[in-house]
Each structure stands twice: as structure tokens, then as C-alpha cells.
Amino acid sequence: MRNSPSKNEPGSGHSRNFTNWSPFVKSSSGFGISPNRSYALLSLLTLLIVGAFISTRILLDPTRKRPSRQRLDHIRYSQNTPPTPVTTQSPKPEFTLHCSANDTNATCPRNSYPATASFGEDTPTATCPDYFRWIHEDLRPWAKTGITREALERAKKTANFRLAIVGGRVYLEKFQDAFQTRDVFTIWGFLQLLRKYPGKIPDLELMFDCVDWPVVRALDFAGVDAPSPPPLFRYCGNEETLDIVFPDWSFWGWSEVNIKPWESLLKELREGNQRTTWINREPYAYWKGNPSVAETRQDLMKCNVSEEHEWNARVYAQDWIRESKEGYKQSDLASQCHHRYKIYIEGSAWSVSEKYILACDSVTLLVNPHYYDFFTRGLLPAHHYWPVREHDKCRSIKFAVHWGNSHIQKAQDIGKTASEFIQQELKMDYVYDYMYHLLTGYAKLLQFKPEIPQNAMEICSETMACPRSGNERKFMTESLVKHPAETGPCAMPPPYDPASFYAVEKRKQSTTKRILQWEMKYWNKQNQTGS
Ligand SMILES: *[C@@H]1O[C@H](CO)[C@@H](O)[C@H](O)[C@H]1NC(C)=O
Ligand SMILES: *[C@@H]1O[C@H](CO)[C@@H](O)[C@H](O)[C@H]1NC(C)=O
Ligand SMILES: *[C@@H]1O[C@H](CO)[C@@H](O)[C@H](O)[C@H]1NC(C)=O
Ligand SMILES: *[C@@H]1O[C@H](CO)[C@@H](O)[C@H](O)[C@H]1NC(C)=O
């Protein structure tokens, strides 16, 4: 029901030329985002939660007696004994990092994980958010054939690494370096999932490609005699491709641009929203990012306010090289959620900035996107965002802002619906649950027994975090899952039946079309009155 082979040009049209990969030039996802906010939030963090910092120090200081030692001993012990009923009074067992004095040679403790999670299979849980239904769609290409080892090995061609989970332990075979630390924090995410749901993640082997653009073209695997597509995990997809989408590294932190792990960022965004009400925000559309990564962004620059035009847009080019040299000190704390409207525009592929923009309580003006990530397929026009045309953006933005400023209640509702979606349906628990269900579904399709790859190393939170310093260590410490989940993952919603799938798609299309008609009417009138 997706990837109809007739659509558009095949592929993304982007060359996957690694030599083009200057850290501050090519990565679209890098440029969608503004480190201002992150810096702001980091500063805030420093000011506000000194307590957390202190406990971090305790956690990391190997010479200090760990306050949780006793609890750890309890866990080690209980692994070999029948489970005892947990009384509500007992403190939650915590799993801290076991870094030794010599951090350069950390090993994986045998007791890195508790043997099994503490919840039973029959614990009733809430149904997962609707966007989880796309997991069925993403795995559908293998529903009939399953995934053979041969198909998996074909995915190696562009993969950065192979990850194997065997008996609850994780093994990594690295093929090539990824941009910045996106692979590192992605792998970190897998490790934390295993800490959250120990003993619940099935054995599997998967290939992960950390490059921005999807590469598994549906057309190449459409014929009757065509081989099954290689299962390849990455951060985004589009209508022409079959890559399996997975949460990106920024949920665990993006150390190069100071974007901290999602869990605490989300909390700070929520607090930030409480400080400025929508109505008191600047009545314009705001964007800040790097325009040089995509033509469409350069085009957006033309919508800036000028002597000739008032397109209701305030757009800013971010000088990432300068800001990184200056430690992001140029980033201003205040301007990120201080506009009633915020523009989201893709770079060369999806941009990690989308969740930060949607979280603002502002109306997200979504310039027609070409890529999706794991959660964006759950967004609806005029409900979570306002659609903006890709061609003729300035007029589209001007109208959107005009509409919002003359329909204040409805505009606020859209902003609120989006930020609530982000706060509730994209909280870290659901990010892990999405990974859980995707990996569980994926593992069921494997037609071979997963093995420890020959060139693989065992990895765990200790081998990754202990040797690191700076932001990397800080973000890992912060995003470390410290105790297993007490309840099971949310319950997977059933797949869309074709009728409801088309109903949702149709609703999206007709809403977008209706907005376009309003826009045309508005511009007709403007043109006639000669303004
Ligand atoms: C840590 O271990 C490495 C590798 O075994 C060794 O070269 C280094 O001297 C050790 N450092 C300390 C402080 O023990
Ligand atoms: C690292 O530690 C392991 C186990 O303690 C040891 O066998 C190995 O020789 C060490 N590696 C280095 C380089 O010191
Ligand atoms: C847009 O206009 C504002 C206000 O004049 C200005 O500060 C900003 O630098 C402009 N942005 C770009 C990308 O030129
Ligand atoms: C209004 O005028 C502009 C500039 O001449 C033109 O590009 C646009 O298509 C017109 N819009 C409508 C709806 O007539």
C-alpha cells in the first residue's frame, strides 16, 4: 500500500558521496537545527539542576564509594535466585555505570543487565500511539518472504555497522565511520533499550546506515522475479524507498552541537512554553538554520522581511562554523519559542529539528516535506501543523500568518496539539517502545539464527561511556537507563486495513487542498486590491 512504483523520480537524487562530508557543510539534519536552543537549555540546566550534576559526579567518580553498591549486590544475588516479591517500600534498584579507574580498557561486566525485566508478559498496558502502526508498513516488504541472511548481507553495501543481539548481549561490527558521533549515540540507544527491557529483546542481526538519505529503491525490488529488498535501518525514508526508519541519535544527545538528550530537553521545552503565552509571542514566522545545505532553504531566505516586502517571516542564517568555534556563545537563549509561528523546512533530507519546532506551542508552518522519520507520519495538517507550499513559499507563509493572527483560538489549538503530541506521544518511553516493537517485529522475520559476527566486539554501556569525556560522557551519563521498566511496552496497534489507510491519506490531502484554496482566494483578493 505504499511506495507505488510510478511516483516521481526514483531515489532521492542525492549522491552518497562521502567526500562531500565536511562536518559543517553537508549534513542536512545538522543544519535544520539551531544550537541556540540547545545552548540555552544547557545553560538553564547548569543553573537549574546543579543537584543532578553533583550526583553525576558521584556516579562517575570511580574513587568514590558508590551509594548504590548495596542495591547492585542485591541484583547480582537475585539473578541466581527465584524472584522474590518486591515490596513497595524497597528502593528501586539502580544500574549505574561500572567504570574502573582505568577507563581506557573498560570491559562489559557479566552482570551488566538484570536477567529479565521485572514485569510479566500479561501486565496490561496502554495502546501505543498511532504512528506505531507504520511499523507494520515498514516491515511489510518482508512479510511474505521473511528476511534471509543473503538479503541481510546485501544491506552491508552502504551500512556503517552491523549490530547483533545474541542472548541479551550486544555485538558490534563496524564497517565505516559515520558523520560526527551519530553512530555512537545510535548504538548507545540500542544499549539503553536493553537496559530498559532486559531479557525481552530477541536475538537479531541488523545493518544500520547513518547517512541522511534513504537508498533502498522500491522500484528495484518491484518485479515478480525481483529479489527481496535488503533490510537496512536508517533515520528517514521517503515514498520511493524501503529503508526501515529508526529513531535518530539526537534522542540520546548530539554532542557536537550541544543538543542534550531528549528526556531532559523535553522537560525544559515544556517549562519554556509556560513562560511565554502564545498570544504574547511575536506575530511572525521564525526560522533559523543553515540555508546553504539546500536550494529550498536559500529560497526561504527570500521571504525575510525587507524594505520591499513584509512576508510575515523572520528568518536567520546560522553560522555554525563561527558558533562552534565560539562554543555556541552567540546563541541567544530567548528567541527560540518566542514567535507564534515556526517554520520547518527540510535540508537535504529530514531534519532532527522537527521535534524541537513542534514542541514550541507555536504553529508549525511545515514546508511540504519529502522525507519522513519514524514519528512524523502521525502528523495531520491543520491539526498538528499548517502546510506551506514549497514553491511560492513567501506567499504561503504570509497567508498562514495572516490566517493565524485572525483565527487566534484555532491557531493556538494547532500549536498546543503539536506540543502535546511531542510531549506525550514522543516521550522517551515511547521512543524505546517504538524500538522494542520494531526490533521484535523485525526479529520475527529473520529466517536464520542470529550469530555473533566474526569481526565483532562485545559492547555495553561501560565500553562506550567509560573512555569518553566532555559532552559525550555527560550525555551518556544523563541518558543512561538506570533501572529496568516496571511495566511492559505499550500494546502495538493493529495494521491499517486498506480502507482506513486510504481514509487517513485522503483526509490529509483534502485538508491540505482546502487550505490551498483559501490561500488562492486570499491572494486573488490581494491582487485585485493591488496590495
Ligand atoms: C590503562 O590501561 C592501558 C591499556 O591497558 C595502559 O596503557 C595504561 O597505562 C593504563 N593506565 C593506568 C593509569 O593504569
Ligand atoms: C584489558 O582488560 C582485559 C581484561 O581485564 C585484559 O585481558 C586485556 O589485556 C586488557 N587490555 C589491555 C590493552 O591492557
Ligand atoms: C532577516 O531580516 C532581519 C531583520 O532585518 C535580519 O536581522 C536578518 O539577518 C535577516 N536574515 C537574513 C538571512 O538575511
Ligand atoms: C497574485 O499576483 C502574483 C504576482 O503577480 C502572482 O504570482 C500570483 O499567482 C497571483 N495570485 C493569484 C491567486 O492570482
Coordinates of C-alpha atoms and ligand atoms in Angstrom, one line a residue:
M1 CA 0.0 0.0 0.0
R2 CA 3.0 2.3 -0.1
N3 CA 5.8 3.0 -2.4
S4 CA 3.7 2.9 -5.6
P5 CA 6.4 2.5 -8.2
S6 CA 5.0 5.1 -10.5
K7 CA 5.7 8.0 -8.2
N8 CA 8.2 10.8 -9.1
E9 CA 11.8 10.2 -9.9
P10 CA 13.3 7.1 -8.3
G11 CA 15.6 7.6 -5.4
S12 CA 16.4 10.8 -3.7
G13 CA 18.6 12.1 -6.4
H14 CA 21.4 12.7 -3.9
S15 CA 24.7 11.3 -4.4
R16 CA 26.1 9.5 -1.4
N17 CA 29.5 10.9 -1.9
F18 CA 31.4 10.7 1.3
T19 CA 34.0 13.1 0.2
N20 CA 31.4 15.9 0.3
W21 CA 31.0 15.4 4.0
S22 CA 32.5 18.3 5.7
P23 CA 31.1 18.4 9.2
F24 CA 29.6 21.8 8.7
V25 CA 28.6 21.6 5.1
K26 CA 26.7 18.5 4.1
S27 CA 24.6 17.1 6.8
S28 CA 21.1 18.3 6.4
S29 CA 20.0 17.1 9.7
G30 CA 22.8 19.1 11.1
F31 CA 21.6 22.3 9.7
G32 CA 18.0 22.1 10.4
I33 CA 18.6 22.7 13.9
S34 CA 19.6 25.6 15.8
P35 CA 22.1 25.2 18.6
N36 CA 20.7 28.3 20.2
R37 CA 18.0 26.5 21.9
S38 CA 20.3 23.7 23.0
Y39 CA 22.8 26.1 24.4
A40 CA 20.0 27.9 26.1
L41 CA 18.7 24.8 27.6
L42 CA 22.1 23.6 28.5
S43 CA 22.8 26.8 30.3
L44 CA 19.5 26.5 32.0
L45 CA 20.3 23.0 33.0
T46 CA 23.5 24.2 34.5
L47 CA 21.7 26.8 36.5
L48 CA 18.7 24.8 37.5
I49 CA 19.8 21.3 38.3
V50 CA 23.1 21.6 40.0
G51 CA 21.9 18.7 42.1
A52 CA 21.8 16.4 39.1
F53 CA 25.3 17.5 38.2
I54 CA 26.6 16.6 41.6
S55 CA 25.0 13.2 41.5
T56 CA 26.6 12.7 38.1
R57 CA 29.9 13.4 39.6
I58 CA 29.4 10.9 42.2
L59 CA 28.3 8.4 39.6
L60 CA 31.4 8.9 37.5
D61 CA 34.0 9.2 40.2
P62 CA 35.5 5.8 40.5
T63 CA 37.3 6.5 43.7
R64 CA 34.0 7.3 45.5
K65 CA 32.1 4.6 47.2
R66 CA 29.0 4.2 45.1
P67 CA 25.9 4.9 47.0
S68 CA 24.1 2.2 45.0
R69 CA 26.6 -0.6 45.7
Q70 CA 24.3 -2.3 48.1
R71 CA 21.5 -2.3 45.6
L72 CA 23.7 -3.7 42.9
D73 CA 24.7 -6.5 45.1
H74 CA 21.1 -7.3 45.7
I75 CA 20.6 -7.5 42.0
R76 CA 23.5 -9.8 41.3
Y77 CA 22.3 -12.0 44.0
S78 CA 18.7 -12.1 42.9
Q79 CA 19.7 -13.2 39.4
N80 CA 20.5 -16.6 40.7
T81 CA 17.5 -17.0 43.0
P82 CA 13.8 -17.2 42.3
P83 CA 12.3 -13.8 42.1
T84 CA 11.1 -12.5 45.4
P85 CA 8.0 -10.3 45.7
V86 CA 9.0 -6.7 45.6
T87 CA 7.6 -4.6 48.4
T88 CA 6.5 -1.1 47.5
Q89 CA 8.8 0.2 50.3
S90 CA 12.1 -1.1 48.8
P91 CA 14.1 1.5 46.8
K92 CA 14.3 1.0 43.0
P93 CA 17.4 -0.9 42.1
E94 CA 19.7 1.3 40.1
F95 CA 22.1 0.2 37.5
T96 CA 25.0 2.7 37.4
L97 CA 28.0 2.6 35.1
H98 CA 30.8 0.2 36.3
C99 CA 33.7 2.4 35.2
S100 CA 37.0 1.3 36.6
A101 CA 39.9 3.6 37.4
N102 CA 41.5 2.7 34.1
D103 CA 38.8 3.8 31.7
T104 CA 40.7 3.2 28.5
N105 CA 40.1 -0.6 28.9
A106 CA 36.6 -0.9 30.1
T107 CA 35.1 -4.3 29.8
C108 CA 31.5 -5.5 29.8
P109 CA 30.5 -6.7 33.3
R110 CA 28.9 -10.1 33.2
N111 CA 26.1 -8.6 35.3
S112 CA 25.6 -5.6 33.1
Y113 CA 21.9 -6.3 32.8
P114 CA 19.5 -8.0 35.2
A115 CA 18.4 -11.3 33.8
T116 CA 14.9 -10.3 33.0
A117 CA 12.7 -7.3 33.3
S118 CA 10.6 -7.2 36.4
F119 CA 7.2 -7.0 34.7
G120 CA 5.2 -10.1 33.5
E121 CA 4.0 -10.7 30.0
D122 CA 0.4 -10.3 31.0
T123 CA 0.7 -6.9 32.5
P124 CA -2.0 -4.8 30.9
T125 CA -0.6 -1.8 29.1
A126 CA -2.0 1.2 27.1
T127 CA -2.1 1.1 23.3
C128 CA 0.9 2.7 21.6
P129 CA 0.5 6.0 19.7
D130 CA -1.0 5.7 16.3
Y131 CA 2.3 6.3 14.4
F132 CA 3.4 2.9 15.7
R133 CA 1.2 1.4 13.0
W134 CA 3.8 2.4 10.5
I135 CA 6.0 -0.4 11.9
H136 CA 3.7 -2.9 10.1
E137 CA 4.1 -0.9 6.9
D138 CA 7.9 -0.6 7.2
L139 CA 8.3 -4.4 7.7
R140 CA 5.7 -5.3 5.1
P141 CA 8.2 -5.9 2.2
W142 CA 9.4 -9.0 4.1
A143 CA 6.0 -10.1 5.4
K144 CA 5.7 -13.0 2.9
T145 CA 9.3 -14.0 2.3
G146 CA 10.9 -13.2 5.7
I147 CA 14.5 -11.9 5.8
T148 CA 17.2 -14.3 4.7
R149 CA 20.8 -14.0 5.6
E150 CA 21.5 -13.3 1.9
A151 CA 19.2 -10.3 2.0
L152 CA 20.8 -9.0 5.2
E153 CA 24.3 -9.3 3.8
R154 CA 23.2 -7.2 0.7
A155 CA 22.4 -4.4 3.1
K156 CA 26.1 -4.3 4.1
K157 CA 27.0 -2.4 1.0
T158 CA 26.2 1.0 2.5
A159 CA 25.9 0.2 6.2
N160 CA 28.1 1.8 8.8
F161 CA 27.8 -1.0 11.2
R162 CA 26.2 -4.4 11.9
L163 CA 24.6 -4.8 15.3
A164 CA 23.9 -8.3 16.7
I165 CA 22.0 -9.0 19.8
V166 CA 22.6 -12.6 21.0
G167 CA 21.4 -13.8 24.4
G168 CA 20.7 -10.3 25.5
R169 CA 24.2 -9.1 24.8
V170 CA 25.3 -6.7 22.1
Y171 CA 28.0 -7.1 19.5
L172 CA 29.2 -4.5 17.0
E173 CA 30.9 -5.0 13.7
K174 CA 31.9 -1.6 12.4
F175 CA 32.3 -1.0 8.6
Q176 CA 32.9 2.7 8.3
D177 CA 32.9 5.8 10.3
A178 CA 29.8 7.9 10.4
F179 CA 29.4 11.6 10.5
Q180 CA 30.3 13.0 13.9
T181 CA 29.0 10.8 16.7
R182 CA 25.7 9.9 15.2
D183 CA 26.6 6.2 15.1
V184 CA 27.9 6.2 18.6
F185 CA 24.7 7.7 20.1
T186 CA 22.6 5.4 17.9
I187 CA 24.4 2.4 19.3
W188 CA 24.1 3.9 22.7
G189 CA 20.3 4.0 22.2
F190 CA 20.3 0.2 21.5
L191 CA 22.2 -0.5 24.7
Q192 CA 19.8 1.6 26.7
L193 CA 16.9 -0.3 25.2
L194 CA 18.4 -3.5 26.5
R195 CA 18.8 -2.0 29.9
K196 CA 15.1 -0.9 29.9
Y197 CA 13.8 -4.2 28.7
P198 CA 16.4 -6.7 29.8
G199 CA 15.8 -10.2 28.6
K200 CA 13.0 -9.0 26.3
I201 CA 14.8 -8.1 23.2
P202 CA 15.0 -11.1 20.8
D203 CA 18.2 -12.2 19.1
L204 CA 18.8 -10.4 15.9
E205 CA 21.4 -9.1 13.4
L206 CA 20.8 -5.8 11.6
M207 CA 22.6 -3.4 9.3
F208 CA 22.5 0.3 10.0
D209 CA 23.3 3.1 7.6
C210 CA 23.8 6.5 9.3
V211 CA 23.8 8.6 6.2
D212 CA 20.9 11.0 5.7
W213 CA 19.3 9.7 2.5
P214 CA 17.3 6.5 2.0
V215 CA 18.9 4.2 -0.6
V216 CA 16.8 1.1 -1.0
R217 CA 14.7 2.0 -4.0
A218 CA 11.3 0.3 -4.1
L219 CA 11.4 0.2 -7.9
D220 CA 14.4 -2.1 -7.9
F221 CA 12.5 -4.7 -5.9
A222 CA 9.1 -4.4 -7.5
G223 CA 9.1 -7.1 -10.2
V224 CA 7.8 -10.7 -9.8
D225 CA 11.3 -12.1 -10.1
A226 CA 13.0 -9.3 -8.1
P227 CA 15.0 -10.3 -5.0
S228 CA 13.6 -9.2 -1.7
P229 CA 14.9 -5.8 -0.6
P230 CA 17.9 -5.6 1.7
P231 CA 16.7 -4.7 5.2
L232 CA 18.5 -1.5 6.1
F233 CA 18.0 0.6 9.1
R234 CA 18.4 4.4 8.9
Y235 CA 16.9 7.6 10.2
C236 CA 14.5 8.6 7.5
G237 CA 12.7 7.4 4.4
N238 CA 10.6 8.7 1.5
E239 CA 7.8 7.4 -0.7
E240 CA 10.2 5.8 -3.2
T241 CA 12.3 3.8 -0.7
L242 CA 12.0 0.8 1.6
D243 CA 14.6 1.7 4.2
I244 CA 13.5 0.9 7.8
V245 CA 13.2 4.1 9.8
F246 CA 14.6 4.2 13.3
P247 CA 14.9 6.9 16.0
D248 CA 17.9 9.2 15.3
W249 CA 20.9 9.7 17.6
S250 CA 19.6 13.1 18.9
F251 CA 17.3 11.3 21.3
W252 CA 20.4 10.4 23.3
G253 CA 22.2 13.6 22.5
W254 CA 24.1 15.4 19.8
S255 CA 27.4 16.3 21.5
E256 CA 28.9 18.3 18.6
V257 CA 26.2 20.9 18.7
N258 CA 25.4 20.7 22.4
I259 CA 22.0 19.2 22.0
K260 CA 21.3 17.2 25.1
P261 CA 19.3 14.0 25.4
W262 CA 15.6 14.3 24.6
E263 CA 14.2 13.4 28.0
S264 CA 15.5 16.5 29.8
L265 CA 15.2 18.7 26.7
L266 CA 11.6 17.8 26.5
K267 CA 11.1 18.9 30.1
E268 CA 12.8 22.2 29.5
L269 CA 10.8 22.9 26.4
R270 CA 7.6 22.3 28.4
E271 CA 8.8 24.7 31.1
G272 CA 9.8 27.2 28.4
N273 CA 6.3 27.2 27.0
Q274 CA 4.9 28.1 30.3
R275 CA 7.0 31.3 30.4
T276 CA 5.5 32.9 27.3
T277 CA 1.9 32.5 26.3
W278 CA 1.2 32.2 22.6
I279 CA -0.6 35.5 22.3
N280 CA 2.3 37.4 23.7
R281 CA 4.7 36.0 21.2
E282 CA 5.9 37.8 18.1
P283 CA 3.2 37.5 15.5
Y284 CA 5.6 36.3 12.7
A285 CA 7.0 33.1 11.4
Y286 CA 10.5 32.3 12.6
W287 CA 13.3 30.2 11.2
K288 CA 16.9 29.8 12.0
G289 CA 19.3 27.4 10.4
N290 CA 21.8 26.9 7.7
P291 CA 20.5 27.8 4.3
S292 CA 23.4 26.6 2.3
V293 CA 22.5 22.9 2.5
A294 CA 19.5 23.0 0.2
E295 CA 18.2 25.3 -2.5
T296 CA 14.8 25.3 -0.9
R297 CA 16.3 26.9 2.2
Q298 CA 18.0 29.6 0.1
D299 CA 14.7 30.2 -1.4
L300 CA 13.2 30.6 2.0
M301 CA 15.7 33.4 2.7
K302 CA 13.9 35.5 0.1
C303 CA 10.9 35.6 2.4
N304 CA 12.7 37.6 5.0
V305 CA 11.3 41.0 5.9
S306 CA 12.8 43.8 3.8
E307 CA 12.1 47.3 2.6
E308 CA 10.0 45.9 -0.3
H309 CA 8.3 43.1 1.4
E310 CA 6.5 42.0 4.5
W311 CA 6.0 38.3 4.1
N312 CA 5.4 37.9 7.9
A313 CA 8.7 35.9 8.1
R314 CA 11.7 36.5 10.2
V315 CA 14.5 34.2 9.0
Y316 CA 18.1 33.9 10.2
A317 CA 21.1 32.2 8.8
Q318 CA 23.1 30.4 11.3
D319 CA 26.8 30.5 11.1
W320 CA 27.6 27.1 12.5
I321 CA 31.3 27.3 12.0
R322 CA 31.6 30.5 13.9
E323 CA 29.2 29.3 16.6
S324 CA 31.1 26.1 17.1
K325 CA 34.4 28.0 17.3
E326 CA 32.9 30.3 19.9
G327 CA 31.4 27.4 21.9
Y328 CA 27.9 28.4 20.8
K329 CA 28.1 31.6 22.9
Q330 CA 26.4 33.6 20.1
S331 CA 23.3 31.5 20.6
D332 CA 20.7 33.6 22.2
L333 CA 18.6 31.9 24.8
A334 CA 15.3 33.7 24.3
S335 CA 14.4 33.7 20.6
Q336 CA 13.5 30.0 20.0
C337 CA 10.0 29.7 21.2
H338 CA 9.2 33.4 21.1
H339 CA 7.3 33.5 17.8
R340 CA 3.7 32.5 17.2
Y341 CA 4.8 30.6 14.1
K342 CA 7.8 28.5 13.4
I343 CA 8.9 27.3 10.0
Y344 CA 10.1 23.7 9.4
I345 CA 11.9 23.2 6.2
E346 CA 14.0 20.1 5.2
G347 CA 17.6 20.4 4.4
S348 CA 18.9 17.8 2.1
A349 CA 16.8 15.2 3.9
W350 CA 14.7 15.1 7.1
S351 CA 15.9 17.3 9.9
V352 CA 16.1 16.5 13.5
S353 CA 14.9 20.0 14.3
E354 CA 11.3 19.0 13.6
K355 CA 10.6 17.7 17.1
Y356 CA 12.1 20.8 18.7
I357 CA 10.0 23.1 16.5
L358 CA 6.8 21.1 17.0
A359 CA 7.4 21.3 20.8
C360 CA 7.2 25.0 20.9
D361 CA 3.5 25.7 21.3
S362 CA 3.8 27.8 18.2
V363 CA 2.1 26.9 15.0
T364 CA 4.5 24.9 12.9
L365 CA 4.5 26.1 9.3
L366 CA 5.5 22.9 7.5
V367 CA 7.1 23.5 4.1
N368 CA 5.9 20.4 2.2
P369 CA 8.4 17.7 3.2
H370 CA 9.8 14.9 1.1
Y371 CA 11.1 12.6 3.9
Y372 CA 9.6 11.1 6.9
D373 CA 11.1 9.8 10.1
F374 CA 9.6 7.3 12.5
F375 CA 7.1 9.6 14.1
T376 CA 6.3 12.3 11.5
R377 CA 3.8 10.1 9.7
G378 CA 1.5 10.6 12.6
L379 CA 1.1 14.3 12.0
L380 CA -2.0 15.8 10.4
P381 CA -2.4 19.2 8.6
A382 CA -4.5 21.8 10.4
H383 CA -4.3 19.6 13.4
H384 CA -0.6 19.4 14.3
Y385 CA 0.8 21.8 11.7
W386 CA -0.1 24.3 8.9
P387 CA 1.0 23.2 5.4
V388 CA 3.1 25.6 3.4
R389 CA 3.7 25.3 -0.3
E390 CA 7.2 24.5 -1.4
H391 CA 7.1 26.7 -4.5
D392 CA 5.9 30.2 -3.7
K393 CA 6.8 29.8 0.0
C394 CA 6.7 33.5 0.8
R395 CA 3.0 33.9 -0.3
S396 CA 2.1 30.7 1.5
I397 CA 3.8 31.9 4.7
K398 CA 2.3 35.3 4.6
F399 CA -1.1 33.8 4.2
A400 CA -0.5 31.3 7.0
V401 CA 0.5 34.0 9.5
H402 CA -2.4 36.2 8.4
W403 CA -4.8 33.3 8.9
G404 CA -3.5 32.5 12.3
N405 CA -3.5 36.1 13.5
S406 CA -7.1 36.4 12.5
H407 CA -8.1 33.0 13.9
I408 CA -6.3 33.2 17.2
Q409 CA -8.0 30.4 19.0
K410 CA -7.7 27.9 16.2
A411 CA -4.0 28.8 15.7
Q412 CA -3.3 28.3 19.4
D413 CA -5.0 25.0 19.3
I414 CA -2.8 23.8 16.5
G415 CA 0.3 24.9 18.4
K416 CA -0.9 23.2 21.5
T417 CA -1.9 20.0 19.8
A418 CA 1.5 19.7 18.3
S419 CA 3.4 20.3 21.5
E420 CA 1.2 17.9 23.4
F421 CA 1.8 15.3 20.7
I422 CA 5.5 15.8 21.2
Q423 CA 5.3 15.8 25.0
Q424 CA 3.0 12.8 25.3
E425 CA 3.4 10.6 22.3
L426 CA 7.0 11.2 21.6
K427 CA 8.3 11.0 25.2
M428 CA 11.3 8.8 25.7
D429 CA 9.3 5.9 26.9
Y430 CA 7.6 5.7 23.6
V431 CA 10.8 6.1 21.7
Y432 CA 12.0 3.0 23.4
D433 CA 8.7 1.2 22.9
Y434 CA 8.9 2.0 19.2
M435 CA 12.4 0.5 19.1
Y436 CA 11.1 -2.5 21.0
H437 CA 8.2 -3.2 18.7
L438 CA 10.2 -2.6 15.5
L439 CA 13.0 -4.9 16.6
T440 CA 10.6 -7.5 17.9
G441 CA 8.7 -7.5 14.6
Y442 CA 12.0 -7.5 12.6
A443 CA 13.4 -10.4 14.6
K444 CA 10.4 -12.5 13.9
L445 CA 11.0 -12.1 10.2
L446 CA 14.6 -13.5 10.3
Q447 CA 14.9 -16.8 8.5
F448 CA 18.3 -17.6 10.1
K449 CA 19.8 -17.9 13.5
P450 CA 21.5 -14.7 14.6
E451 CA 25.1 -15.2 15.4
I452 CA 28.0 -13.2 16.9
P453 CA 29.7 -11.8 13.9
Q454 CA 33.3 -12.9 13.4
N455 CA 34.8 -9.4 13.4
A456 CA 32.5 -8.1 16.2
M457 CA 33.3 -6.8 19.6
E458 CA 31.0 -7.0 22.5
I459 CA 29.8 -3.6 23.6
C460 CA 27.9 -2.3 26.6
S461 CA 27.3 1.0 28.3
E462 CA 30.7 0.7 30.1
T463 CA 32.8 0.2 26.9
M464 CA 31.1 3.1 25.3
A465 CA 30.8 5.6 28.1
C466 CA 33.8 4.9 30.4
P467 CA 36.5 6.0 27.9
R468 CA 34.7 9.2 26.9
S469 CA 34.9 12.7 28.3
G470 CA 33.2 16.0 27.7
N471 CA 29.7 16.2 26.2
E472 CA 29.8 12.6 25.1
R473 CA 30.3 11.3 28.6
K474 CA 27.9 13.8 30.0
F475 CA 25.1 13.0 27.6
M476 CA 25.6 9.2 28.0
T477 CA 25.6 9.6 31.8
E478 CA 22.4 11.6 31.5
S479 CA 20.6 9.2 29.1
L480 CA 21.7 6.0 30.8
V481 CA 18.8 3.9 31.7
K482 CA 19.3 3.3 35.4
H483 CA 16.6 0.7 36.1
P484 CA 14.6 -1.7 34.0
A485 CA 11.0 -0.9 33.1
E486 CA 8.4 -1.8 35.7
T487 CA 5.7 -2.1 33.1
G488 CA 5.8 -3.7 29.7
P489 CA 5.9 -1.8 26.5
C490 CA 2.7 -0.3 25.2
A491 CA 0.5 -2.6 23.1
M492 CA 1.0 -2.5 19.4
P493 CA -2.0 -1.1 17.4
P494 CA -3.1 -3.4 14.6
P495 CA -2.0 -2.6 11.0
Y496 CA -4.1 -0.2 9.0
D497 CA -6.6 -2.0 6.9
P498 CA -6.5 -0.6 3.3
A499 CA -9.7 1.3 3.8
S500 CA -8.7 3.2 6.9
F501 CA -5.2 3.7 5.5
Y502 CA -6.6 5.5 2.4
A503 CA -9.1 7.4 4.6
V504 CA -6.2 8.9 6.6
E505 CA -4.3 9.7 3.5
K506 CA -7.3 11.2 1.9
R507 CA -8.1 13.3 4.9
K508 CA -4.5 14.7 4.8
Q509 CA -4.8 15.5 1.2
S510 CA -8.2 17.1 1.3
T511 CA -7.3 19.3 4.3
T512 CA -4.1 20.5 2.6
K513 CA -6.1 21.2 -0.6
R514 CA -8.7 23.2 1.3
I515 CA -6.0 25.3 2.8
L516 CA -4.5 25.9 -0.6
Q517 CA -7.9 27.0 -1.9
W518 CA -8.2 29.6 1.0
E519 CA -4.8 30.8 0.1
M520 CA -5.6 31.2 -3.5
K521 CA -8.7 33.1 -2.6
Y522 CA -6.7 35.4 -0.3
W523 CA -4.2 36.2 -3.0
N524 CA -6.8 36.8 -5.6
K525 CA -8.3 39.4 -3.4
Q526 CA -4.9 40.9 -2.6
N527 CA -4.0 41.1 -6.2
Q528 CA -7.3 42.7 -7.1
T529 CA -6.9 45.4 -4.5
G530 CA -3.4 45.9 -5.7
S531 CA -1.5 45.3 -2.5
Ligands
LIG1 C1 45.3 1.9 31.4 O1 45.4 0.8 30.5 C2 46.1 1.0 29.4 C3 45.9 -0.2 28.5 O2 46.0 -1.4 29.2 C4 47.6 1.3 29.7 O3 48.3 1.5 28.6 C5 47.6 2.5 30.7 O4 49.0 2.6 31.1 C6 46.7 2.2 31.9 N1 46.7 3.4 32.7 C7 46.7 3.4 34.0 C8 46.6 4.8 34.7 O5 46.7 2.4 34.6
LIG2 C1 42.1 -5.1 29.0 O1 41.5 -5.8 30.1 C2 41.4 -7.2 29.8 C3 40.7 -7.9 30.9 O2 40.9 -7.3 32.1 C4 42.8 -7.8 29.6 O3 42.8 -9.1 29.3 C5 43.5 -7.1 28.5 O4 44.8 -7.5 28.3 C6 43.5 -5.6 28.7 N1 43.9 -4.9 27.5 C7 45.0 -4.1 27.6 C8 45.3 -3.4 26.3 O5 45.6 -3.8 28.6
LIG3 C1 16.3 38.9 8.0 O1 15.9 40.2 8.5 C2 16.4 40.5 9.8 C3 15.8 41.9 10.1 O2 16.1 42.8 9.2 C4 17.9 40.5 9.8 O3 18.4 40.7 11.1 C5 18.4 39.1 9.4 O4 19.8 39.0 9.3 C6 17.8 38.8 8.0 N1 18.1 37.4 7.6 C7 18.9 37.1 6.6 C8 19.1 35.6 6.4 O5 19.4 37.9 5.9
LIG4 C1 -1.1 37.3 -7.4 O1 -0.1 38.0 -8.1 C2 1.2 37.4 -8.1 C3 2.2 38.3 -8.7 O2 1.8 38.9 -9.9 C4 1.1 36.1 -8.8 O3 2.3 35.4 -8.9 C5 0.1 35.2 -8.1 O4 -0.1 34.0 -8.9 C6 -1.3 35.9 -8.0 N1 -2.1 35.1 -7.2 C7 -3.4 34.8 -7.6 C8 -4.1 33.9 -6.7 O5 -3.9 35.3 -8.5

